[in-house]
């Protein structure tokens, strides 16, 4: 079994909406049918008990590839990952298939595939495999990379509200929303958590001063300079004291109930180990309570208890601790509601202070406390008490949070009862925490869990907001770029900053932020990251969909311009137009339920996508009587079509008309493929809800030139002749160009063309076959990249297409694109027409623009000469 | 000569806010000059000469004559030690780097006893300056040596250690210019601007809007770069490396030159730019790894370092790095040339406010020299110029040169990281041209950037960055103030405070009260002790939940502590009792008391109002001090004072029987029967105050009528166990 081309599909893809690992698996003769390897399947079932049958149909063959997908899936599932999907699909090549396995975290998915492959190779070789070890490794990795409980709870709450999210690091930094609606969190910290407020919370003394100023009770005490000073303060307090470092966290270096000089010395040592700055405070009697405030409201409260055991008078402390740790809720990290109690030096020191050691057997019923602080991470427990908090106590917590300036804040209190005002019982606020842990409230050891993720998400996004911006995804065989640009232009008319990706680059508003082919998911994700973007239009090419999936989870509008005969056939196991449609339909399948697909109603492969669209569908086409258009309209749905000199957007009886003579892109409606692009754009604008006057204005002002839409029917005037540059490179595009060029005047017609080496032979021949009936001169050139073809092979195929041409009378072969352009231009006389099918779009256009400008200057100076002469 | 006497400082009082002397905090020293009372300066032989030799800048003091040299003239004519002490103290503060300011010396009613009042920018520094001034003067009188330089050095150290840093100070100064009050919250640079719920906080160049997450992102250079690259801000591509060998590999894949630098280091330590070979990469790695938790290798971006300051999405200042070179003279070593040609520049110093650092031959500089085949001991031929330090202090202003596209890009960078104030480090050859065409790049985004380079550039125009930050926190017109009602007088002030607080609370404002009733937060009494003092009032102003404040100030509290607020919306003075002198404070007559109580009226804002008792002539006379309107109140309806006031069309609140008249000039409206069973001394000023704040007559009536026992502060819960030990 050979595994090649392993890919992470990071967004919705041809298999499903789930993130997944995809691989191409080649099996040898034996591996294609597990019945020929009976030992393997038996061993696998032994390693993974309750493994569901590998065959989809009983008795049908199952290959080792199927076993691989299933094993990688089962390993993840058994490691605790929340996965539901895996699959296998044969290719046309016997023994080669593609498999896919969902993952929740890419690294875990990759490792699962690797481990599964190793396991199966071992079984195939008749060796033993260790599935438990594999599951253990996966579990460990998953715990490392998965979101912590606080972050996880917030993300889940966001997902439930339909808010998109994206992790920015391997840690807990997460971004919600898109473009200008983006927000960030890091555990229970949000992007408007103030850095200053955090610094204040870190400084216990300053916090105390501020809280004291506003009448929130705090423990008496102060910062001390040395042991002697500490002793002075202790005596003035006249009660047991707490000694703690000024800057510390998680209770490190804190000693409570210090009563004697000796106790103070020890406490001093513990505190100075953490910080030079030490505070001595009155010990407040009572329990530890944590109150969680979110945006001026108490949302949860818990009583926290330090790790402890209660003696039965028979077992040692160590045995009692072991007993407690057997509780399945106790784990080693943050993933479980409770953490195991450790008998580490701190615990042993705490035992010693009670006159005990790990092997002592305390008297029955005695509570043996193993740590001073009640943090869950060191084995403490938490009990939900949210419903018991006295309103005055809640008010103090909220005031404390506001005074420090924290919008999400954990307020630590010590008092006997949370159901009575602090002032009545000498209780106090002892600490204020930024980025408080939520685990004790989300999954308290005892009592009711509190939906804090929801509370925090509500703080980030008021009800009804989902952090999304309108996203339009455009795919299809031809016309994508023009349609993308036109839709972006229409949206920009409304004053929004639009992010656009296409095969020429990325623009945000009027600024180009990237260049090159940006029609993949990475560029789309980058646009959604941009803090200024208010709407996005993405050209969504099939390469990116196959390679990585979509760059977004769903779009408001999905446009498929056409499929036609398809393009790039034969690449990546995509052989037919139907298979192209399959890939491109991913866009339609991921239209939001309240969104809209815009489909070419006269293209059967487009129309077929409609049934898989979760949202509504608009169809467009030239002929309103076409059965698809007529039927769609009859069903009360939206259609856009051409009627004479107008584009009509219609639903039921209502019709909105746009005069084509007001759409320069279409040259008054003469260029059919631009009319089609305009109809698609109009349908998309309608779907977003743009107003019609704005749409008309936008259509009127849209310029389709080499600067705006390079390589898309760019027209030049050259010495009285017409030159058109276009990137068209498949039979559909060329047919459309021939139609369009046919509407333009031109005595003698010439065309410049090359072919890409990665196209199929018949596609290359088809291109020139179409051209041969419409052009007098054909200039063939060999392009820069031959993509695996022998020298002259492509030109040869193009020449074959011209055999029997009805119009072509002259054929030239040239090496290099510039030379071909120069040759064509050199032959032009006024009134001629020349179509240049550009290959290296940017360079060729620059060359053309320069040539045209030079000709123009020359003409100008000729005129000037005549003027003076 | 024999000492004719001694200057003794008997006590020093800190007036922490507006006081009877001035609007600003001062120290008030009671000084006994003993026999020197007989010895004005012109009679002390050699004193004036010695004093002016030690402190020649005293010539700048314009005292008495309102012109330069004024004080010197007074010294020559003869003036007394307390007055001189005032000037010497101010000058010592001035020379120690504190702004100048207010000073005064006043006789008391006891012979040879004076009050010396000096502006206190920082209490401890001013206290030290006062004592030093006394010692200096005695040395000058007694013709003993005095270590002026040592004293100044000590004071400067205190200023550096105790006063606000330059970045913070420029923000608070800008706030002050906008009439926004500032309260320092700790010994460091944490400052509250504005009061109560309208307050904002700053901590050096961070604001309370500076996001902790954004700050964390800015510290993670790798993540910052990823985010910037995603939105199209050019950054140097590079990688995190874990070993010298890996550093070399990455450098080779990026192509030389490269930059090697610590992953999370600071202040440019261990940063190697323009590294040209694998060996150099490995050397640089070894140094960089000690400065942070890892090492980055990046494409070297050719050009100079620039720092661009973005505040609230707008570029407000830019500075360029100082490139240090020396030029050989055929005799001196490079080390000598550095000292002579570079470090002799007075702008180079080690203190925080020096615009340029001294040039040191650190590891980076030595590497730079070694590359040219030189070291610190090399003697350069005459005329040969050698680069010592490529990126020294970024201190040369270039704000006006920044290309607009670049300004937009750095603003985008700060938004992308999420910082409201960011210092963007940009490397580019020519900042006036777009980045793309020259391969320039943003190399770092800094939270809490230092502002000094823009305030005191080594070259070019200082930029108003403090103003920009204040504008960001307080858009035009917002002064961060809440309505404050200040009440003083010898009678009935606590009762007035209660009434006013009740009115404010009824209008829906969360009201803080510091009064004889203690400290009350929205009706809850959180402290029972007499709260008519600076401390309690201060606590009200700190409270971020408070929307309006009522502050009672006892006359003694004003005299001993000053007011806790700089300005107030309404100032109320109820009465002046000439018998209530404060003899221990040398305030021993009615004039003195008047001088204390007027402080309340001095601080009334121009958009506010003074509320004065028309029946108490000296109080009514304070009307002329008010920047704002004046509303008089009185029980003697036909008094001359009220008549004159109303004749000018002004407002008055007058008791007539049980009715209350609201008069504007001759026009009146009546709140009938409102005084029945109520104390007019509390109700009248409360109505006047409410009227000044803008309550309608109906709201006033309702407010007064609803004031009853239930509206009184709840009994405090026991707090003894939780009061902080101070």
PDB file of N, CA and C in Angstrom, chain B residues 587-651:
ATOM      1  N   UNK B 587      -4.518  81.427  60.761  1.00  0.00           N
ATOM      2  CA  UNK B 587      -5.675  82.054  60.112  1.00  0.00           C
ATOM      3  C   UNK B 587      -6.519  82.591  61.254  1.00  0.00           C
ATOM      4  N   UNK B 588      -6.255  83.869  61.585  1.00  0.00           N
ATOM      5  CA  UNK B 588      -6.757  84.332  62.862  1.00  0.00           C
ATOM      6  C   UNK B 588      -7.708  85.516  62.758  1.00  0.00           C
ATOM      7  N   UNK B 589      -8.239  85.766  61.546  1.00  0.00           N
ATOM      8  CA  UNK B 589      -9.270  86.796  61.468  1.00  0.00           C
ATOM      9  C   UNK B 589     -10.257  86.462  60.339  1.00  0.00           C
ATOM     10  N   UNK B 590     -11.272  87.298  60.238  1.00  0.00           N
ATOM     11  CA  UNK B 590     -12.332  87.038  59.264  1.00  0.00           C
ATOM     12  C   UNK B 590     -11.786  87.065  57.849  1.00  0.00           C
ATOM     13  N   UNK B 591     -10.826  87.953  57.572  1.00  0.00           N
ATOM     14  CA  UNK B 591     -10.242  88.022  56.244  1.00  0.00           C
ATOM     15  C   UNK B 591      -9.560  86.700  55.874  1.00  0.00           C
ATOM     16  N   UNK B 592      -8.838  86.196  56.874  1.00  0.00           N
ATOM     17  CA  UNK B 592      -8.152  84.910  56.652  1.00  0.00           C
ATOM     18  C   UNK B 592      -9.151  83.819  56.319  1.00  0.00           C
ATOM     19  N   UNK B 593     -10.250  83.765  57.077  1.00  0.00           N
ATOM     20  CA  UNK B 593     -11.279  82.745  56.831  1.00  0.00           C
ATOM     21  C   UNK B 593     -11.919  82.935  55.459  1.00  0.00           C
ATOM     22  N   UNK B 594     -12.150  84.184  55.128  1.00  0.00           N
ATOM     23  CA  UNK B 594     -12.726  84.489  53.816  1.00  0.00           C
ATOM     24  C   UNK B 594     -11.817  83.938  52.715  1.00  0.00           C
ATOM     25  N   UNK B 595     -10.496  84.146  52.941  1.00  0.00           N
ATOM     26  CA  UNK B 595      -9.504  83.658  51.979  1.00  0.00           C
ATOM     27  C   UNK B 595      -9.556  82.141  51.836  1.00  0.00           C
ATOM     28  N   UNK B 596      -9.912  81.450  52.928  1.00  0.00           N
ATOM     29  CA  UNK B 596     -10.011  79.989  52.854  1.00  0.00           C
ATOM     30  C   UNK B 596     -11.285  79.578  52.113  1.00  0.00           C
ATOM     31  N   UNK B 597     -12.414  80.149  52.539  1.00  0.00           N
ATOM     32  CA  UNK B 597     -13.701  79.719  51.983  1.00  0.00           C
ATOM     33  C   UNK B 597     -13.835  80.069  50.500  1.00  0.00           C
ATOM     34  N   UNK B 598     -13.217  81.150  50.095  1.00  0.00           N
ATOM     35  CA  UNK B 598     -13.358  81.574  48.701  1.00  0.00           C
ATOM     36  C   UNK B 598     -12.798  80.528  47.738  1.00  0.00           C
ATOM     37  N   UNK B 599     -11.881  79.677  48.248  1.00  0.00           N
ATOM     38  CA  UNK B 599     -11.295  78.637  47.396  1.00  0.00           C
ATOM     39  C   UNK B 599     -12.389  77.870  46.659  1.00  0.00           C
ATOM     40  N   UNK B 600     -13.499  77.629  47.379  1.00  0.00           N
ATOM     41  CA  UNK B 600     -14.624  76.903  46.807  1.00  0.00           C
ATOM     42  C   UNK B 600     -15.204  77.624  45.582  1.00  0.00           C
ATOM     43  N   UNK B 601     -15.198  78.932  45.640  1.00  0.00           N
ATOM     44  CA  UNK B 601     -15.773  79.725  44.545  1.00  0.00           C
ATOM     45  C   UNK B 601     -14.751  79.926  43.433  1.00  0.00           C
ATOM     46  N   UNK B 602     -13.483  79.997  43.800  1.00  0.00           N
ATOM     47  CA  UNK B 602     -12.421  80.156  42.800  1.00  0.00           C
ATOM     48  C   UNK B 602     -12.433  79.034  41.762  1.00  0.00           C
ATOM     49  N   UNK B 603     -12.869  77.839  42.180  1.00  0.00           N
ATOM     50  CA  UNK B 603     -12.754  76.679  41.285  1.00  0.00           C
ATOM     51  C   UNK B 603     -14.033  76.404  40.496  1.00  0.00           C
ATOM     52  N   UNK B 604     -15.019  77.285  40.606  1.00  0.00           N
ATOM     53  CA  UNK B 604     -16.261  77.056  39.851  1.00  0.00           C
ATOM     54  C   UNK B 604     -15.981  77.243  38.361  1.00  0.00           C
ATOM     55  N   UNK B 605     -16.416  76.276  37.579  1.00  0.00           N
ATOM     56  CA  UNK B 605     -16.208  76.319  36.126  1.00  0.00           C
ATOM     57  C   UNK B 605     -17.029  77.446  35.506  1.00  0.00           C
ATOM     58  N   UNK B 606     -16.569  77.934  34.366  1.00  0.00           N
ATOM     59  CA  UNK B 606     -17.297  79.041  33.734  1.00  0.00           C
ATOM     60  C   UNK B 606     -18.696  78.597  33.309  1.00  0.00           C
ATOM     61  N   UNK B 607     -18.876  77.297  33.016  1.00  0.00           N
ATOM     62  CA  UNK B 607     -20.219  76.849  32.652  1.00  0.00           C
ATOM     63  C   UNK B 607     -21.039  76.481  33.895  1.00  0.00           C
ATOM     64  N   UNK B 608     -20.433  76.646  35.073  1.00  0.00           N
ATOM     65  CA  UNK B 608     -21.113  76.284  36.308  1.00  0.00           C
ATOM     66  C   UNK B 608     -21.670  77.503  37.033  1.00  0.00           C
ATOM     67  N   UNK B 609     -21.866  77.328  38.316  1.00  0.00           N
ATOM     68  CA  UNK B 609     -22.461  78.421  39.073  1.00  0.00           C
ATOM     69  C   UNK B 609     -22.000  78.376  40.531  1.00  0.00           C
ATOM     70  N   UNK B 610     -21.957  79.578  41.134  1.00  0.00           N
ATOM     71  CA  UNK B 610     -21.699  79.683  42.558  1.00  0.00           C
ATOM     72  C   UNK B 610     -23.032  79.917  43.248  1.00  0.00           C
ATOM     73  N   UNK B 611     -23.216  79.220  44.349  1.00  0.00           N
ATOM     74  CA  UNK B 611     -24.444  79.393  45.124  1.00  0.00           C
ATOM     75  C   UNK B 611     -24.025  80.013  46.462  1.00  0.00           C
ATOM     76  N   UNK B 612     -24.486  81.229  46.700  1.00  0.00           N
ATOM     77  CA  UNK B 612     -23.995  81.974  47.865  1.00  0.00           C
ATOM     78  C   UNK B 612     -25.154  82.487  48.715  1.00  0.00           C
ATOM     79  N   UNK B 613     -24.878  82.530  49.987  1.00  0.00           N
ATOM     80  CA  UNK B 613     -25.871  82.997  50.945  1.00  0.00           C
ATOM     81  C   UNK B 613     -25.915  84.528  50.930  1.00  0.00           C
ATOM     82  N   UNK B 614     -27.032  85.071  50.447  1.00  0.00           N
ATOM     83  CA  UNK B 614     -27.155  86.528  50.316  1.00  0.00           C
ATOM     84  C   UNK B 614     -27.248  87.195  51.678  1.00  0.00           C
ATOM     85  N   UNK B 615     -27.641  86.428  52.685  1.00  0.00           N
ATOM     86  CA  UNK B 615     -27.847  87.029  53.999  1.00  0.00           C
ATOM     87  C   UNK B 615     -26.545  87.165  54.771  1.00  0.00           C
ATOM     88  N   UNK B 616     -25.491  86.625  54.232  1.00  0.00           N
ATOM     89  CA  UNK B 616     -24.194  86.682  54.902  1.00  0.00           C
ATOM     90  C   UNK B 616     -23.297  87.547  54.014  1.00  0.00           C
ATOM     91  N   UNK B 617     -23.082  88.801  54.427  1.00  0.00           N
ATOM     92  CA  UNK B 617     -22.449  89.768  53.528  1.00  0.00           C
ATOM     93  C   UNK B 617     -21.101  89.318  52.964  1.00  0.00           C
ATOM     94  N   UNK B 618     -20.166  88.858  53.812  1.00  0.00           N
ATOM     95  CA  UNK B 618     -18.871  88.443  53.235  1.00  0.00           C
ATOM     96  C   UNK B 618     -19.036  87.299  52.229  1.00  0.00           C
ATOM     97  N   UNK B 619     -19.967  86.395  52.511  1.00  0.00           N
ATOM     98  CA  UNK B 619     -20.203  85.273  51.586  1.00  0.00           C
ATOM     99  C   UNK B 619     -20.745  85.804  50.274  1.00  0.00           C
ATOM    100  N   UNK B 620     -21.752  86.667  50.366  1.00  0.00           N
ATOM    101  CA  UNK B 620     -22.353  87.215  49.148  1.00  0.00           C
ATOM    102  C   UNK B 620     -21.308  87.967  48.335  1.00  0.00           C
ATOM    103  N   UNK B 621     -20.343  88.521  49.027  1.00  0.00           N
ATOM    104  CA  UNK B 621     -19.292  89.286  48.355  1.00  0.00           C
ATOM    105  C   UNK B 621     -18.390  88.406  47.471  1.00  0.00           C
ATOM    106  N   UNK B 622     -18.428  87.095  47.723  1.00  0.00           N
ATOM    107  CA  UNK B 622     -17.603  86.196  46.906  1.00  0.00           C
ATOM    108  C   UNK B 622     -18.112  86.110  45.471  1.00  0.00           C
ATOM    109  N   UNK B 623     -19.306  86.633  45.240  1.00  0.00           N
ATOM    110  CA  UNK B 623     -19.898  86.575  43.897  1.00  0.00           C
ATOM    111  C   UNK B 623     -18.928  87.085  42.849  1.00  0.00           C
ATOM    112  N   UNK B 624     -18.147  88.094  43.223  1.00  0.00           N
ATOM    113  CA  UNK B 624     -17.242  88.694  42.233  1.00  0.00           C
ATOM    114  C   UNK B 624     -16.104  87.749  41.830  1.00  0.00           C
ATOM    115  N   UNK B 625     -15.915  86.660  42.582  1.00  0.00           N
ATOM    116  CA  UNK B 625     -14.812  85.732  42.271  1.00  0.00           C
ATOM    117  C   UNK B 625     -15.224  84.641  41.300  1.00  0.00           C
ATOM    118  N   UNK B 626     -16.518  84.534  41.060  1.00  0.00           N
ATOM    119  CA  UNK B 626     -17.025  83.360  40.340  1.00  0.00           C
ATOM    120  C   UNK B 626     -16.809  83.476  38.836  1.00  0.00           C
ATOM    121  N   UNK B 627     -16.165  82.445  38.252  1.00  0.00           N
ATOM    122  CA  UNK B 627     -16.046  82.382  36.791  1.00  0.00           C
ATOM    123  C   UNK B 627     -17.394  82.073  36.160  1.00  0.00           C
ATOM    124  N   UNK B 628     -18.222  81.366  36.898  1.00  0.00           N
ATOM    125  CA  UNK B 628     -19.521  80.972  36.360  1.00  0.00           C
ATOM    126  C   UNK B 628     -20.601  81.937  36.811  1.00  0.00           C
ATOM    127  N   UNK B 629     -21.832  81.512  36.650  1.00  0.00           N
ATOM    128  CA  UNK B 629     -22.950  82.333  37.118  1.00  0.00           C
ATOM    129  C   UNK B 629     -22.974  82.361  38.638  1.00  0.00           C
ATOM    130  N   UNK B 630     -23.816  83.240  39.180  1.00  0.00           N
ATOM    131  CA  UNK B 630     -23.994  83.270  40.623  1.00  0.00           C
ATOM    132  C   UNK B 630     -25.490  83.168  40.907  1.00  0.00           C
ATOM    133  N   UNK B 631     -25.867  82.272  41.798  1.00  0.00           N
ATOM    134  CA  UNK B 631     -27.248  82.238  42.271  1.00  0.00           C
ATOM    135  C   UNK B 631     -27.202  82.535  43.778  1.00  0.00           C
ATOM    136  N   UNK B 632     -27.829  83.609  44.149  1.00  0.00           N
ATOM    137  CA  UNK B 632     -27.878  83.938  45.576  1.00  0.00           C
ATOM    138  C   UNK B 632     -29.129  83.317  46.181  1.00  0.00           C
ATOM    139  N   UNK B 633     -29.025  82.968  47.445  1.00  0.00           N
ATOM    140  CA  UNK B 633     -30.239  82.544  48.143  1.00  0.00           C
ATOM    141  C   UNK B 633     -30.325  83.296  49.456  1.00  0.00           C
ATOM    142  N   UNK B 634     -31.538  83.519  49.927  1.00  0.00           N
ATOM    143  CA  UNK B 634     -31.655  84.249  51.177  1.00  0.00           C
ATOM    144  C   UNK B 634     -33.060  84.192  51.751  1.00  0.00           C
ATOM    145  N   UNK B 635     -33.117  84.511  53.032  1.00  0.00           N
ATOM    146  CA  UNK B 635     -34.414  84.525  53.714  1.00  0.00           C
ATOM    147  C   UNK B 635     -34.910  85.954  53.866  1.00  0.00           C
ATOM    148  N   UNK B 636     -34.017  86.917  53.618  1.00  0.00           N
ATOM    149  CA  UNK B 636     -34.430  88.321  53.721  1.00  0.00           C
ATOM    150  C   UNK B 636     -34.741  88.785  52.309  1.00  0.00           C
ATOM    151  N   UNK B 637     -36.015  88.695  51.970  1.00  0.00           N
ATOM    152  CA  UNK B 637     -36.417  88.858  50.573  1.00  0.00           C
ATOM    153  C   UNK B 637     -36.093  90.245  50.037  1.00  0.00           C
ATOM    154  N   UNK B 638     -36.119  91.239  50.897  1.00  0.00           N
ATOM    155  CA  UNK B 638     -35.936  92.595  50.387  1.00  0.00           C
ATOM    156  C   UNK B 638     -34.536  93.137  50.663  1.00  0.00           C
ATOM    157  N   UNK B 639     -33.565  92.238  50.878  1.00  0.00           N
ATOM    158  CA  UNK B 639     -32.221  92.714  51.189  1.00  0.00           C
ATOM    159  C   UNK B 639     -31.635  93.458  50.003  1.00  0.00           C
ATOM    160  N   UNK B 640     -30.748  94.374  50.307  1.00  0.00           N
ATOM    161  CA  UNK B 640     -30.102  95.175  49.271  1.00  0.00           C
ATOM    162  C   UNK B 640     -29.283  94.290  48.330  1.00  0.00           C
ATOM    163  N   UNK B 641     -28.631  93.305  48.929  1.00  0.00           N
ATOM    164  CA  UNK B 641     -27.779  92.417  48.138  1.00  0.00           C
ATOM    165  C   UNK B 641     -28.603  91.707  47.067  1.00  0.00           C
ATOM    166  N   UNK B 642     -29.743  91.141  47.493  1.00  0.00           N
ATOM    167  CA  UNK B 642     -30.601  90.435  46.537  1.00  0.00           C
ATOM    168  C   UNK B 642     -31.154  91.408  45.499  1.00  0.00           C
ATOM    169  N   UNK B 643     -31.505  92.550  45.940  1.00  0.00           N
ATOM    170  CA  UNK B 643     -32.080  93.535  45.024  1.00  0.00           C
ATOM    171  C   UNK B 643     -31.071  93.896  43.946  1.00  0.00           C
ATOM    172  N   UNK B 644     -29.838  94.157  44.379  1.00  0.00           N
ATOM    173  CA  UNK B 644     -28.800  94.540  43.418  1.00  0.00           C
ATOM    174  C   UNK B 644     -28.526  93.405  42.438  1.00  0.00           C
ATOM    175  N   UNK B 645     -28.468  92.199  42.978  1.00  0.00           N
ATOM    176  CA  UNK B 645     -28.201  91.003  42.169  1.00  0.00           C
ATOM    177  C   UNK B 645     -29.298  90.823  41.123  1.00  0.00           C
ATOM    178  N   UNK B 646     -30.544  90.946  41.566  1.00  0.00           N
ATOM    179  CA  UNK B 646     -31.667  90.751  40.656  1.00  0.00           C
ATOM    180  C   UNK B 646     -31.754  91.899  39.657  1.00  0.00           C
ATOM    181  N   UNK B 647     -31.319  93.068  40.096  1.00  0.00           N
ATOM    182  CA  UNK B 647     -31.357  94.223  39.198  1.00  0.00           C
ATOM    183  C   UNK B 647     -30.473  93.951  37.968  1.00  0.00           C
ATOM    184  N   UNK B 648     -29.489  93.106  38.129  1.00  0.00           N
ATOM    185  CA  UNK B 648     -28.638  92.744  37.005  1.00  0.00           C
ATOM    186  C   UNK B 648     -29.202  91.569  36.210  1.00  0.00           C
ATOM    187  N   UNK B 649     -30.432  91.188  36.521  1.00  0.00           N
ATOM    188  CA  UNK B 649     -31.067  90.103  35.768  1.00  0.00           C
ATOM    189  C   UNK B 649     -30.607  88.729  36.213  1.00  0.00           C
ATOM    190  N   UNK B 650     -29.966  88.610  37.355  1.00  0.00           N
ATOM    191  CA  UNK B 650     -29.417  87.322  37.781  1.00  0.00           C
ATOM    192  C   UNK B 650     -30.427  86.535  38.610  1.00  0.00           C
ATOM    193  N   UNK B 651     -30.028  85.296  38.872  1.00  0.00           N
ATOM    194  CA  UNK B 651     -30.956  84.377  39.533  1.00  0.00           C
ATOM    195  C   UNK B 651     -30.809  84.402  41.055  1.00  0.00           C
TER     196      UNK B 651
END
